[in-house]
Amino acid sequence: MTAPSPSPSPAIVSVTSVSMHFGGFRALDDVSIDLQRGEIHAIIGPNGAGKSTLLNVISGLLRPTRGDVHYGDQRITHVPPHRRARLGIARSFQITSIFTGFTVHQNVQLALLAQRGDCRHPFRLTGERYRDEAHELLARVQIAGMGARMGGELAAGDRKRLEFAIALAGDPQVLLLDEPTAGMSGAEREIVVGIIRSLSAERQISVLFTEHDIDMVFDNAHRITVMHQGRRLVQGTPAAVRSDPRVRDVYLGEGDDAHV
Ligand SMILES: Nc1ncnc2c1ncn2[C@@H]1O[C@H](COP(=O)(O)OP(=O)(O)O)[C@@H](O)[C@H]1O
Ligand SMILES: [Mg+2]
């Protein structure tokens, strides 16, 4: 069942006519996309369509060749990634941010220390600073019982949940997730989907994610943007995207194999 859509509101992130060239190659070609507050928005498309590049332009990892990125009213096209994080845009989990030699609980404490700019002996954790807040964040992603385990010992799904807790330590308004359920079992996917849905519904966090599992996308996204060869092909509700013949042609395949 598709999640109920949030009521329309001004975009929290707007990407306007963005192009990203690598040498002569156009990874993004005049792409515009808006993310609403509290929205779960999926970007889908074949490999090489430009999905990760688009997330990297929004997180600040890449500076676009043309076009602009706004966060609310603020133009952030040239704002570096760490400042975007401070503004409330949490980066994707593609690059793992876990310290394997610290416990799960200490990992979240460190994230809270870093976020608060509290640099007093960051690696001498007494176990006290932000202890309760760290516990609360772990509970929110349902791994409170794993606090004493070492970060490096976690299975893939638990690791992903710890990464969520670390991202949430920054109290983000926007979460950018590049294939958040890649390599997970069905049960682990369900947990991640549940976390994404509750962040959107209960905390009004906007989630922009890429995903290969089309069923997961159509069941959970409020809106979907379909990318193809660096261009935005279609943007709309799951129902609109599902019935768009262009999507069937270029992405979902024709005939009996069409997955929607
Ligand atoms: N840093 C880079 N330098 C050159 N080409 C790149 C770079 N990053 C991505 N590309 C190319 O841009 C295209 C889009 O890549 P990407 O955004 O990763 O696609 P997707 O995530 O949709 O699979 C691909 O053809 C990829 O090879
Ligand atoms: Mg990608």
Tab-separated table of C-alpha atoms and ligand atoms in Angstrom:
chain	number	residue	atom	x	y	z
A	1	MET	CA	0.000	0.000	0.000
A	2	THR	CA	1.327	3.423	-0.911
A	3	ALA	CA	2.028	5.728	2.009
A	4	PRO	CA	-0.384	8.686	2.304
A	5	SER	CA	1.046	11.778	0.651
A	6	PRO	CA	2.042	14.749	2.798
A	7	SER	CA	0.067	17.899	2.118
A	8	PRO	CA	1.651	20.116	-0.547
A	9	SER	CA	4.229	22.561	0.806
A	10	PRO	CA	7.091	24.611	-0.580
A	11	ALA	CA	10.019	22.495	-1.707
A	12	ILE	CA	12.733	21.893	0.890
A	13	VAL	CA	15.245	21.062	-1.860
A	14	SER	CA	15.010	22.318	-5.449
A	15	VAL	CA	17.362	21.283	-8.217
A	16	THR	CA	17.002	23.582	-11.202
A	17	SER	CA	18.289	22.817	-14.707
A	18	VAL	CA	21.348	20.995	-13.443
A	19	SER	CA	23.910	19.572	-15.853
A	20	MET	CA	26.962	17.603	-14.794
A	21	HIS	CA	29.636	17.022	-17.403
A	22	PHE	CA	32.620	14.705	-16.958
A	23	GLY	CA	34.866	15.772	-19.788
A	24	GLY	CA	32.607	15.572	-22.821
A	25	PHE	CA	30.193	13.162	-21.171
A	26	ARG	CA	26.872	14.441	-19.813
A	27	ALA	CA	26.059	12.445	-16.698
A	28	LEU	CA	23.225	14.914	-16.000
A	29	ASP	CA	21.582	16.977	-18.706
A	30	ASP	CA	19.267	19.803	-17.654
A	31	VAL	CA	17.678	17.989	-14.717
A	32	SER	CA	15.148	19.647	-12.400
A	33	ILE	CA	13.632	17.998	-9.359
A	34	ASP	CA	11.947	19.225	-6.190
A	35	LEU	CA	11.692	17.527	-2.828
A	36	GLN	CA	8.756	18.397	-0.556
A	37	ARG	CA	8.879	18.449	3.232
A	38	GLY	CA	8.115	15.022	4.639
A	39	GLU	CA	8.067	13.443	1.215
A	40	ILE	CA	9.452	10.006	0.329
A	41	HIS	CA	10.795	10.515	-3.183
A	42	ALA	CA	12.444	7.744	-5.207
A	43	ILE	CA	14.804	8.135	-8.148
A	44	ILE	CA	14.803	5.143	-10.448
A	45	GLY	CA	16.313	4.358	-13.840
A	46	PRO	CA	18.749	1.975	-15.494
A	47	ASN	CA	22.392	1.731	-14.478
A	48	GLY	CA	24.283	4.813	-15.565
A	49	ALA	CA	21.132	6.965	-15.737
A	50	GLY	CA	22.670	9.567	-13.421
A	51	LYS	CA	20.912	8.747	-10.134
A	52	SER	CA	23.991	8.714	-7.895
A	53	THR	CA	25.389	11.764	-9.663
A	54	LEU	CA	22.175	13.650	-8.896
A	55	LEU	CA	22.369	12.708	-5.197
A	56	ASN	CA	26.025	13.791	-5.160
A	57	VAL	CA	25.112	17.186	-6.609
A	58	ILE	CA	22.514	17.636	-3.852
A	59	SER	CA	24.873	16.511	-1.066
A	60	GLY	CA	27.602	18.798	-2.410
A	61	LEU	CA	30.090	16.082	-3.319
A	62	LEU	CA	29.875	17.278	-6.920
A	63	ARG	CA	29.593	20.843	-8.140
A	64	PRO	CA	27.326	20.945	-11.187
A	65	THR	CA	28.560	22.257	-14.515
A	66	ARG	CA	25.324	24.238	-14.823
A	67	GLY	CA	22.198	24.874	-12.828
A	68	ASP	CA	21.407	25.441	-9.175
A	69	VAL	CA	20.533	23.686	-5.953
A	70	HIS	CA	18.398	25.463	-3.346
A	71	TYR	CA	17.669	24.453	0.246
A	72	GLY	CA	14.486	26.308	1.034
A	73	ASP	CA	15.242	29.855	-0.116
A	74	GLN	CA	18.989	29.442	0.227
A	75	ARG	CA	21.128	28.846	-2.852
A	76	ILE	CA	23.580	26.111	-1.871
A	77	THR	CA	25.057	25.205	-5.279
A	78	HIS	CA	28.561	26.045	-4.082
A	79	VAL	CA	28.200	25.222	-0.371
A	80	PRO	CA	30.599	22.400	0.636
A	81	PRO	CA	29.219	19.052	1.875
A	82	HIS	CA	30.057	19.509	5.569
A	83	ARG	CA	28.176	22.811	5.656
A	84	ARG	CA	25.177	21.256	3.908
A	85	ALA	CA	25.220	18.569	6.608
A	86	ARG	CA	25.117	21.295	9.265
A	87	LEU	CA	22.197	22.909	7.436
A	88	GLY	CA	20.269	19.645	7.701
A	89	ILE	CA	21.054	17.614	4.585
A	90	ALA	CA	22.338	14.195	5.648
A	91	ARG	CA	24.558	12.435	3.157
A	92	SER	CA	23.886	9.047	1.700
A	93	PHE	CA	25.257	5.925	3.271
A	94	GLN	CA	27.327	4.883	0.281
A	95	ILE	CA	30.469	5.764	2.170
A	96	THR	CA	30.350	3.947	5.472
A	97	SER	CA	30.792	6.219	8.427
A	98	ILE	CA	31.142	3.568	11.122
A	99	PHE	CA	34.217	3.308	13.370
A	100	THR	CA	34.768	-0.442	13.517
A	101	GLY	CA	36.955	-0.269	16.656
A	102	PHE	CA	34.332	1.511	18.753
A	103	THR	CA	31.125	0.115	20.148
A	104	VAL	CA	27.798	0.742	18.478
A	105	HIS	CA	26.840	3.092	21.294
A	106	GLN	CA	30.161	4.986	21.104
A	107	ASN	CA	29.711	5.405	17.367
A	108	VAL	CA	26.503	7.334	17.964
A	109	GLN	CA	28.073	9.296	20.821
A	110	LEU	CA	30.911	10.304	18.498
A	111	ALA	CA	28.398	11.411	15.865
A	112	LEU	CA	26.618	13.539	18.481
A	113	LEU	CA	29.951	15.025	19.637
A	114	ALA	CA	30.909	15.861	16.068
A	115	GLN	CA	27.516	17.357	15.302
A	116	ARG	CA	27.570	19.570	18.403
A	117	GLY	CA	31.112	20.706	17.662
A	118	ASP	CA	32.097	19.322	21.070
A	119	CYS	CA	35.782	18.550	20.488
A	120	ARG	CA	36.970	17.980	24.049
A	121	HIS	CA	38.842	14.684	23.930
A	122	PRO	CA	36.576	13.174	21.298
A	123	PHE	CA	38.259	9.764	21.491
A	124	ARG	CA	38.227	9.547	25.285
A	125	LEU	CA	34.579	8.724	25.722
A	126	THR	CA	33.644	8.535	29.348
A	127	GLY	CA	30.420	6.771	28.543
A	128	GLU	CA	28.497	9.717	29.934
A	129	ARG	CA	28.377	12.382	27.309
A	130	TYR	CA	25.218	12.067	25.197
A	131	ARG	CA	24.659	8.590	26.611
A	132	ASP	CA	20.887	8.866	26.799
A	133	GLU	CA	20.552	10.603	23.452
A	134	ALA	CA	22.677	7.919	21.803
A	135	HIS	CA	20.507	5.257	23.363
A	136	GLU	CA	17.373	6.965	22.111
A	137	LEU	CA	18.724	7.110	18.549
A	138	LEU	CA	19.642	3.424	18.658
A	139	ALA	CA	16.155	2.624	19.923
A	140	ARG	CA	14.640	4.550	17.048
A	141	VAL	CA	16.367	2.219	14.564
A	142	GLN	CA	15.655	-0.800	16.761
A	143	ILE	CA	19.212	-1.766	17.714
A	144	ALA	CA	19.275	-0.448	21.286
A	145	GLY	CA	20.185	-3.933	22.476
A	146	MET	CA	23.379	-3.926	20.419
A	147	GLY	CA	24.988	-0.878	22.033
A	148	ALA	CA	27.905	-2.805	23.545
A	149	ARG	CA	28.859	-4.645	20.350
A	150	MET	CA	31.834	-3.431	18.305
A	151	GLY	CA	30.935	-1.492	15.159
A	152	GLY	CA	33.005	-3.874	13.056
A	153	GLU	CA	31.056	-6.933	14.201
A	154	LEU	CA	27.671	-5.972	12.814
A	155	ALA	CA	25.844	-7.800	10.038
A	156	ALA	CA	24.978	-5.746	6.944
A	157	GLY	CA	21.425	-4.895	8.002
A	158	ASP	CA	22.419	-3.848	11.520
A	159	ARG	CA	25.291	-1.833	10.141
A	160	LYS	CA	22.863	0.049	7.927
A	161	ARG	CA	20.677	0.755	10.925
A	162	LEU	CA	23.665	2.097	12.847
A	163	GLU	CA	24.412	4.334	9.859
A	164	PHE	CA	20.843	5.623	10.076
A	165	ALA	CA	21.326	6.413	13.776
A	166	ILE	CA	24.591	8.242	12.969
A	167	ALA	CA	22.853	10.269	10.246
A	168	LEU	CA	19.982	11.092	12.618
A	169	ALA	CA	22.458	12.408	15.213
A	170	GLY	CA	22.694	15.478	12.998
A	171	ASP	CA	18.927	16.052	13.310
A	172	PRO	CA	18.573	16.266	9.522
A	173	GLN	CA	15.659	17.696	7.567
A	174	VAL	CA	16.658	15.830	4.424
A	175	LEU	CA	18.055	12.307	4.029
A	176	LEU	CA	19.763	11.331	0.778
A	177	LEU	CA	20.055	7.552	0.451
A	178	ASP	CA	21.841	5.792	-2.381
A	179	GLU	CA	20.400	2.277	-2.602
A	180	PRO	CA	19.714	1.978	1.128
A	181	THR	CA	18.586	-1.653	0.921
A	182	ALA	CA	21.310	-2.950	-1.401
A	183	GLY	CA	22.548	-6.390	-0.375
A	184	MET	CA	19.876	-6.878	2.291
A	185	SER	CA	17.565	-9.780	3.017
A	186	GLY	CA	13.811	-9.307	2.720
A	187	ALA	CA	13.419	-8.946	6.484
A	188	GLU	CA	16.208	-6.360	6.692
A	189	ARG	CA	14.620	-4.401	3.844
A	190	GLU	CA	11.324	-4.299	5.694
A	191	ILE	CA	13.031	-2.757	8.714
A	192	VAL	CA	14.772	-0.097	6.618
A	193	VAL	CA	11.513	0.695	4.819
A	194	GLY	CA	9.765	1.016	8.186
A	195	ILE	CA	12.415	3.463	9.403
A	196	ILE	CA	12.123	5.569	6.238
A	197	ARG	CA	8.334	5.679	6.506
A	198	SER	CA	8.333	6.661	10.171
A	199	LEU	CA	10.970	9.386	9.627
A	200	SER	CA	8.726	10.851	6.958
A	201	ALA	CA	5.406	10.480	8.778
A	202	GLU	CA	6.436	11.291	12.348
A	203	ARG	CA	9.350	13.685	11.943
A	204	GLN	CA	8.542	15.260	8.572
A	205	ILE	CA	12.013	14.342	7.308
A	206	SER	CA	12.223	14.397	3.511
A	207	VAL	CA	13.797	11.285	2.022
A	208	LEU	CA	15.287	11.176	-1.472
A	209	PHE	CA	16.556	7.731	-2.394
A	210	THR	CA	17.635	5.557	-5.282
A	211	GLU	CA	16.529	1.943	-5.360
A	212	HIS	CA	16.623	-1.026	-7.686
A	213	ASP	CA	13.735	-2.863	-6.045
A	214	ILE	CA	10.818	-1.501	-8.049
A	215	ASP	CA	8.170	-3.096	-5.826
A	216	MET	CA	9.676	-1.366	-2.807
A	217	VAL	CA	9.592	1.957	-4.683
A	218	PHE	CA	6.002	1.666	-5.868
A	219	ASP	CA	4.814	0.564	-2.433
A	220	ASN	CA	6.503	3.315	-0.457
A	221	ALA	CA	7.342	6.425	-2.482
A	222	HIS	CA	4.974	9.383	-2.555
A	223	ARG	CA	6.545	10.470	-5.831
A	224	ILE	CA	8.983	8.934	-8.282
A	225	THR	CA	11.448	10.516	-10.694
A	226	VAL	CA	12.547	8.310	-13.569
A	227	MET	CA	16.001	9.054	-15.006
A	228	HIS	CA	17.328	7.889	-18.345
A	229	GLN	CA	20.684	8.751	-19.910
A	230	GLY	CA	21.233	11.744	-17.670
A	231	ARG	CA	17.815	13.254	-18.251
A	232	ARG	CA	14.661	13.377	-16.194
A	233	LEU	CA	12.217	11.250	-18.112
A	234	VAL	CA	9.108	11.389	-15.916
A	235	GLN	CA	8.210	12.653	-12.461
A	236	GLY	CA	4.962	11.859	-10.699
A	237	THR	CA	2.969	9.685	-8.349
A	238	PRO	CA	3.485	5.918	-8.469
A	239	ALA	CA	0.190	5.566	-10.357
A	240	ALA	CA	1.166	8.163	-12.970
A	241	VAL	CA	4.644	6.697	-13.440
A	242	ARG	CA	3.289	3.168	-13.626
A	243	SER	CA	0.981	4.028	-16.485
A	244	ASP	CA	3.410	6.218	-18.454
A	245	PRO	CA	4.319	4.537	-21.726
A	246	ARG	CA	7.736	6.236	-21.845
A	247	VAL	CA	8.681	4.551	-18.604
A	248	ARG	CA	7.640	1.180	-19.901
A	249	ASP	CA	9.651	1.710	-23.068
A	250	VAL	CA	12.975	2.776	-21.642
A	251	TYR	CA	13.097	1.362	-18.180
A	252	LEU	CA	10.609	-1.247	-17.242
A	253	GLY	CA	10.866	-3.207	-20.478
A	254	GLU	CA	7.999	-4.079	-22.750
A	255	GLY	CA	5.662	-7.013	-22.795
A	256	ASP	CA	5.271	-9.697	-20.205
A	257	ASP	CA	8.433	-8.862	-18.314
A	258	ALA	CA	7.249	-5.384	-17.376
A	259	HIS	CA	7.433	-5.339	-13.638
A	260	VAL	CA	4.649	-2.907	-12.833
B	1	LIG	N1	33.407	10.949	-11.651
B	1	LIG	C1	32.994	10.510	-12.834
B	1	LIG	N2	33.770	10.645	-13.929
B	1	LIG	C2	33.348	10.228	-15.140
B	1	LIG	N3	32.144	9.657	-15.370
B	1	LIG	C3	31.339	9.486	-14.322
B	1	LIG	C4	31.710	9.903	-12.998
B	1	LIG	N4	30.684	9.617	-12.157
B	1	LIG	C5	29.741	9.040	-12.914
B	1	LIG	N5	30.120	8.965	-14.197
B	1	LIG	C6	29.321	8.431	-15.297
B	1	LIG	O1	28.085	9.092	-15.300
B	1	LIG	C7	27.038	8.197	-15.610
B	1	LIG	C8	26.008	8.214	-14.518
B	1	LIG	O2	26.561	7.591	-13.372
B	1	LIG	P1	25.730	7.369	-12.049
B	1	LIG	O3	25.169	8.667	-11.596
B	1	LIG	O4	26.610	6.656	-11.095
B	1	LIG	O5	24.546	6.420	-12.554
B	1	LIG	P2	23.485	5.563	-11.711
B	1	LIG	O6	23.670	5.870	-10.268
B	1	LIG	O7	22.148	5.958	-12.250
B	1	LIG	O8	23.789	4.128	-12.034
B	1	LIG	C9	27.678	6.831	-15.831
B	1	LIG	O9	27.865	6.631	-17.216
B	1	LIG	C10	29.001	6.962	-15.106
B	1	LIG	O10	29.967	6.132	-15.696
B	2	MG	MG	24.181	4.679	-8.618
